[in-house]
Coordinates of C-alpha atoms and ligand atoms in Angstrom, one line a residue:
Q1 CA 34.8 19.6 -6.1
D2 CA 34.8 20.1 -2.3
L3 CA 33.1 16.8 -2.2
D4 CA 36.1 15.4 -3.6
K5 CA 38.3 17.2 -1.3
G6 CA 36.1 16.5 1.6
L7 CA 36.4 12.6 0.8
E8 CA 39.9 12.5 0.5
K9 CA 41.0 10.5 3.2
T10 CA 38.1 8.0 3.0
R11 CA 39.0 7.6 -0.8
G12 CA 42.3 7.4 -0.1
S13 CA 42.1 4.5 2.4
F14 CA 39.4 2.8 0.3
F15 CA 40.7 2.9 -3.0
D16 CA 44.6 2.3 -2.1
K17 CA 43.3 -1.0 -0.4
L18 CA 41.2 -1.8 -3.3
S19 CA 43.8 -1.4 -5.9
K20 CA 46.0 -4.0 -3.8
A21 CA 43.4 -6.5 -3.5
V22 CA 43.0 -6.3 -7.3
A23 CA 46.7 -6.0 -8.0
G24 CA 48.0 -8.7 -10.3
K25 CA 44.5 -10.4 -10.9
S26 CA 42.3 -10.5 -14.0
K27 CA 39.1 -11.8 -12.5
V28 CA 37.4 -11.6 -9.4
D29 CA 37.7 -14.5 -7.3
D30 CA 37.0 -15.6 -3.9
D31 CA 40.3 -13.9 -2.7
V32 CA 39.4 -10.6 -4.2
L33 CA 35.9 -10.8 -2.6
D34 CA 37.5 -11.7 0.7
N35 CA 39.7 -8.9 0.4
L36 CA 36.9 -6.5 -0.5
E37 CA 34.7 -7.6 2.4
E38 CA 37.6 -6.7 4.7
I39 CA 38.0 -3.3 2.8
L40 CA 34.4 -2.3 3.2
V41 CA 34.3 -3.4 7.1
T42 CA 37.4 -1.3 7.7
S43 CA 36.0 1.7 5.8
D44 CA 33.2 1.8 8.3
V45 CA 30.6 0.7 5.7
G46 CA 29.2 -2.1 8.7
V47 CA 28.9 -5.7 8.5
D48 CA 25.6 -6.3 7.4
T49 CA 25.6 -3.7 4.5
T50 CA 29.0 -5.0 3.5
L51 CA 27.7 -8.7 3.4
K52 CA 24.9 -7.3 1.1
V53 CA 27.4 -5.9 -1.2
I54 CA 29.4 -9.1 -1.4
E55 CA 26.3 -10.9 -2.2
R56 CA 25.3 -8.5 -5.1
I57 CA 28.7 -8.9 -6.3
E58 CA 28.8 -12.6 -6.3
A59 CA 25.5 -12.7 -8.2
R60 CA 27.1 -10.6 -10.8
V61 CA 30.3 -12.9 -11.0
E62 CA 27.8 -15.9 -11.2
K63 CA 25.6 -14.3 -14.0
D64 CA 28.4 -13.3 -16.2
K65 CA 30.6 -16.3 -15.4
Y66 CA 33.7 -14.1 -15.6
L67 CA 34.0 -10.7 -14.1
N68 CA 37.3 -8.8 -14.6
T69 CA 38.7 -6.7 -12.2
E70 CA 38.5 -3.5 -14.3
E71 CA 34.7 -3.9 -14.2
L72 CA 34.6 -4.3 -10.7
N73 CA 34.7 -0.8 -9.9
Q74 CA 31.8 0.1 -12.1
I75 CA 29.7 -2.6 -10.7
L76 CA 30.7 -1.8 -7.1
R77 CA 29.5 1.7 -7.7
E78 CA 26.3 0.5 -9.3
E79 CA 25.7 -1.9 -6.3
I80 CA 26.4 0.3 -3.4
A81 CA 24.4 3.2 -4.6
A82 CA 21.5 0.5 -5.2
L83 CA 21.7 -0.1 -1.3
M84 CA 21.2 3.3 -0.4
A85 CA 18.0 5.2 0.2
E86 CA 16.9 7.3 -2.5
N87 CA 18.0 10.9 -2.6
Q88 CA 15.7 13.4 -0.9
S89 CA 15.6 15.7 -3.8
E90 CA 16.4 15.8 -7.4
D91 CA 17.4 19.4 -6.9
V92 CA 21.2 18.9 -6.5
E93 CA 21.2 22.2 -4.8
G94 CA 19.0 20.6 -2.0
F95 CA 18.3 23.9 -0.3
D96 CA 15.1 24.3 -1.6
I97 CA 11.7 24.2 0.6
P98 CA 8.8 22.3 -0.2
E99 CA 5.9 24.3 -1.6
G100 CA 2.7 24.9 0.3
K101 CA 4.4 24.4 3.7
K102 CA 5.1 27.8 4.7
P103 CA 6.6 28.4 7.2
Y104 CA 8.2 25.1 7.2
V105 CA 9.3 23.5 10.3
L106 CA 12.6 21.8 10.8
M107 CA 13.3 20.2 14.0
V108 CA 17.1 19.1 14.4
V109 CA 18.0 16.4 16.6
G110 CA 21.4 14.6 17.7
V111 CA 23.6 14.3 20.5
N112 CA 25.9 17.2 21.7
G113 CA 29.3 17.7 19.6
V114 CA 27.9 16.4 16.3
G115 CA 27.7 19.6 14.7
K116 CA 24.0 20.4 15.0
T117 CA 24.6 23.9 15.7
T118 CA 27.1 24.5 12.8
T119 CA 24.7 22.8 10.5
I120 CA 21.8 24.9 11.6
G121 CA 24.1 28.2 11.0
K122 CA 25.2 26.7 7.5
L123 CA 21.7 26.1 6.7
S124 CA 20.4 29.4 7.6
A125 CA 23.0 30.9 5.8
K126 CA 22.1 28.9 2.8
F127 CA 18.2 29.6 2.9
K128 CA 19.0 33.2 3.4
A129 CA 21.1 33.4 0.3
N130 CA 18.4 32.1 -1.4
G131 CA 16.1 34.8 -0.5
K132 CA 14.3 33.0 2.2
K133 CA 13.2 34.3 5.4
V134 CA 14.5 32.0 8.3
V135 CA 13.5 32.1 12.2
L136 CA 15.9 29.8 14.5
G137 CA 14.7 28.3 17.9
A138 CA 17.6 28.0 20.3
G139 CA 15.8 24.7 22.1
D140 CA 19.2 23.5 23.5
T141 CA 18.9 25.2 26.6
F142 CA 21.0 22.8 28.7
R143 CA 24.3 24.1 27.3
A144 CA 24.8 27.9 27.5
A145 CA 27.3 27.7 24.6
A146 CA 24.6 26.0 22.2
V147 CA 22.3 29.3 22.6
D148 CA 25.5 31.5 22.2
Q149 CA 26.6 29.7 19.3
L150 CA 23.3 30.0 17.7
K151 CA 22.9 33.6 18.5
M152 CA 26.7 34.1 16.9
W153 CA 25.1 32.3 13.6
G154 CA 22.1 34.6 13.8
E155 CA 24.1 37.8 13.8
R156 CA 26.5 36.5 11.2
T157 CA 23.6 35.5 8.8
G158 CA 21.2 38.2 9.5
V159 CA 18.6 35.7 11.0
E160 CA 16.4 36.2 13.9
V161 CA 16.9 33.8 16.9
V162 CA 14.6 32.9 19.5
A163 CA 16.2 32.0 22.6
K164 CA 15.0 31.8 26.4
G165 CA 16.8 31.5 29.6
M166 CA 19.1 28.5 30.3
N167 CA 17.4 25.5 31.7
T168 CA 14.1 26.7 30.3
D169 CA 11.6 23.8 29.0
P170 CA 12.8 23.3 25.5
S171 CA 9.6 22.8 24.1
A172 CA 8.7 26.3 25.5
V173 CA 11.3 27.6 23.2
A174 CA 10.0 25.6 20.3
F175 CA 6.6 27.2 20.7
E176 CA 7.7 30.4 20.7
A177 CA 9.9 30.2 17.8
V178 CA 7.1 28.5 15.8
K179 CA 4.8 31.2 16.7
R180 CA 7.3 33.8 15.9
G181 CA 7.9 32.4 12.6
V182 CA 4.3 32.6 11.9
E183 CA 4.1 36.2 12.9
A184 CA 7.2 37.1 10.9
D185 CA 6.0 35.3 7.9
A186 CA 8.9 33.0 7.8
D187 CA 9.6 30.7 5.0
I188 CA 11.6 28.1 7.3
I189 CA 11.6 27.9 11.1
I190 CA 14.5 25.6 12.2
I191 CA 14.4 24.3 15.8
D192 CA 17.6 23.3 17.9
T193 CA 17.1 20.7 20.5
A194 CA 19.3 19.5 23.2
G195 CA 21.0 15.8 22.5
R196 CA 20.8 14.6 25.8
L197 CA 20.8 10.7 25.5
H198 CA 20.6 9.7 29.2
T199 CA 18.0 7.4 28.8
K200 CA 15.8 6.4 26.0
V201 CA 12.4 7.2 27.6
N202 CA 13.8 10.6 28.5
L203 CA 14.8 11.4 25.1
M204 CA 11.6 9.9 23.9
N205 CA 9.5 12.2 26.3
E206 CA 11.3 15.3 25.6
L207 CA 11.3 15.1 21.8
S208 CA 7.6 14.0 22.0
K209 CA 7.0 17.1 23.8
I210 CA 8.7 19.4 21.5
R211 CA 6.9 18.1 18.7
R212 CA 3.5 18.2 20.4
V213 CA 3.7 21.9 21.4
M214 CA 4.6 22.8 17.7
T215 CA 1.5 21.4 16.6
K216 CA -0.7 23.9 18.7
V217 CA 0.6 26.4 16.2
I218 CA 0.9 24.5 13.2
P219 CA -1.0 21.3 13.1
D220 CA 1.3 19.4 10.9
A221 CA 4.5 20.8 12.3
P222 CA 7.4 19.5 12.4
H223 CA 7.5 18.9 8.5
E224 CA 10.9 17.5 9.0
V225 CA 13.2 15.9 11.6
M226 CA 16.8 15.7 10.7
L227 CA 19.1 13.9 12.8
V228 CA 22.6 15.0 12.6
L229 CA 25.3 12.5 13.2
D230 CA 29.0 12.8 13.4
G231 CA 30.6 10.6 10.5
S232 CA 34.2 10.7 12.0
T233 CA 32.6 8.7 14.7
G234 CA 32.1 5.7 12.3
Q235 CA 30.0 3.0 14.1
N236 CA 29.1 5.3 17.3
A237 CA 27.0 7.1 14.6
V238 CA 25.3 4.0 13.6
I239 CA 24.4 3.6 17.4
Q240 CA 23.1 7.1 17.9
A241 CA 21.0 6.6 14.5
R242 CA 19.3 3.5 16.2
E243 CA 18.4 5.2 19.2
F244 CA 17.1 8.1 17.8
T245 CA 15.0 6.4 15.3
K246 CA 13.6 4.3 18.2
A247 CA 13.0 7.6 20.1
T248 CA 11.1 9.5 17.5
E249 CA 10.2 9.8 13.8
V250 CA 13.4 10.6 11.9
T251 CA 12.7 11.8 8.2
S252 CA 16.2 13.2 7.1
L253 CA 19.5 13.0 8.0
A254 CA 22.7 15.4 7.9
I255 CA 26.2 13.6 8.4
T256 CA 29.0 15.9 9.3
K257 CA 32.8 15.8 9.3
L258 CA 33.2 13.8 6.6
D259 CA 36.6 15.8 5.9
G260 CA 39.4 14.7 7.8
T261 CA 38.3 11.1 8.6
A262 CA 38.6 7.6 6.7
K263 CA 35.5 6.5 8.2
G264 CA 33.0 8.1 5.4
G265 CA 31.9 4.6 4.6
V266 CA 29.7 5.0 7.3
V267 CA 27.2 7.2 5.1
I268 CA 26.6 4.0 3.1
G269 CA 26.0 1.5 5.9
I270 CA 23.7 4.2 7.6
S271 CA 21.9 5.0 4.4
D272 CA 21.3 1.3 3.8
E273 CA 20.3 0.4 7.5
F274 CA 17.6 3.1 7.9
K275 CA 16.4 4.1 4.4
I276 CA 16.1 7.5 5.5
P277 CA 17.4 10.1 2.9
V278 CA 20.9 11.8 3.8
K279 CA 20.0 15.4 2.9
Y280 CA 23.1 17.0 3.6
I281 CA 27.0 16.2 4.3
G282 CA 29.4 18.4 6.3
V283 CA 32.8 18.3 4.6
G284 CA 34.4 21.1 6.6
E285 CA 33.6 24.0 9.1
G286 CA 32.9 26.6 6.6
V287 CA 29.3 28.0 5.6
D288 CA 30.0 26.5 2.0
H289 CA 31.0 23.2 3.5
L290 CA 27.5 21.9 4.1
Q291 CA 26.6 20.0 0.9
A292 CA 23.3 18.6 -0.5
F293 CA 23.8 15.0 -0.8
N294 CA 23.7 12.8 -3.9
K295 CA 24.2 9.1 -3.6
A296 CA 25.9 8.8 -7.1
A297 CA 27.9 11.7 -6.8
F298 CA 29.1 10.4 -3.3
V299 CA 30.0 6.8 -4.6
D300 CA 31.6 8.2 -7.9
S301 CA 33.7 10.5 -5.5
L302 CA 34.8 7.5 -3.6
F303 CA 36.1 5.5 -6.9
K304 CA 37.8 8.5 -8.1
Ligands
LIG401 P1 26.8 20.7 18.5 O1 26.9 20.4 19.9 O2 26.2 19.4 17.8 O3 25.8 21.8 18.2 O4 28.0 20.9 17.5 P2 28.7 22.2 17.2 O5 27.8 22.7 15.9 O6 29.3 22.9 18.2 O7 30.2 21.5 16.2 C1 31.0 20.8 17.1 C2 32.5 21.1 16.3 O8 32.4 20.5 14.9 C3 32.6 22.6 16.1 O9 33.9 23.0 16.2 C4 32.3 22.7 14.4 O10 33.1 23.6 13.9 C5 32.8 21.3 14.2 N1 32.0 20.9 12.8 C6 30.5 20.6 12.5 N2 30.3 20.3 11.5 C7 31.8 20.0 10.8 C8 32.2 19.6 9.4 O11 31.5 19.0 8.7 N3 33.5 19.3 9.3 C9 34.3 19.9 10.1 N4 35.6 19.5 10.3 N5 34.2 20.2 11.5 C10 32.7 20.4 11.7

């Protein structure tokens, strides 16, 4: 239900246009396909992914000779979901921690303002509620507000936060946090990082240094590197994803702020282009507004 509500704007714009495109038509013809292409592009699905979707629909039209517009919805759903990366987990709750990796180290990356700290806060609340012990590392040492905000989430959720002074080397914080997590017998250690995108080399060096120090405590850490993207920025989120995936190995995505934007189609394009599982989506500011992502449920919600 939260998902449907969160995607209201995207669905509104997408679905309205789609209904208009097929109004008065009984079969999918070139006209409908042209309109569909435009709708997908203006919904921030991205040009490349849009062309793939159109090609797939064309192939279906060809194969079935005659595709009526009522069938188009169903077929679009299938083809869009097929292009997207596999779901991270079959567990629809999505807030489980892989077995045999305790403490599990989750490193969170992304530029400032995308909702990184909020996502970490929401995650700690979820894990805590599931009876897991969480330790947070306030590695965004370049912004005083980031550290304070993480501490606030820590207090609110009853989770320990490892923090050091402003401008401390983020890797020092990461090291401390991982060490503390081991000592405290934590189930999961979540490390915040600074989101500075000054230069690619800078970002790359900083992230690899953070990764490197963690391995001194836990050799296979980090177990997961999650990139947080702000879905409401549409194609900007795509650009950030390109930069970060070049700078470091990203293994999961969280796409925030899908509520209040009509650009939710960007999730489809990102999932297709990077083939990195979208693990969570943010559909509001509250603790419960972080949802485990399921591509079928997401696509279905756009067509409701
Ligand atoms: P950071 O700089 O990346 O750590 O970003 P913050 O976590 O401070 O978030 C920036 C702003 O975005 C805050 O006002 C958050 O409440 C807001 N925010 C984060 N996620 C969501 C979301 O899913 N939906 C909405 N509407 N706001 C969000």
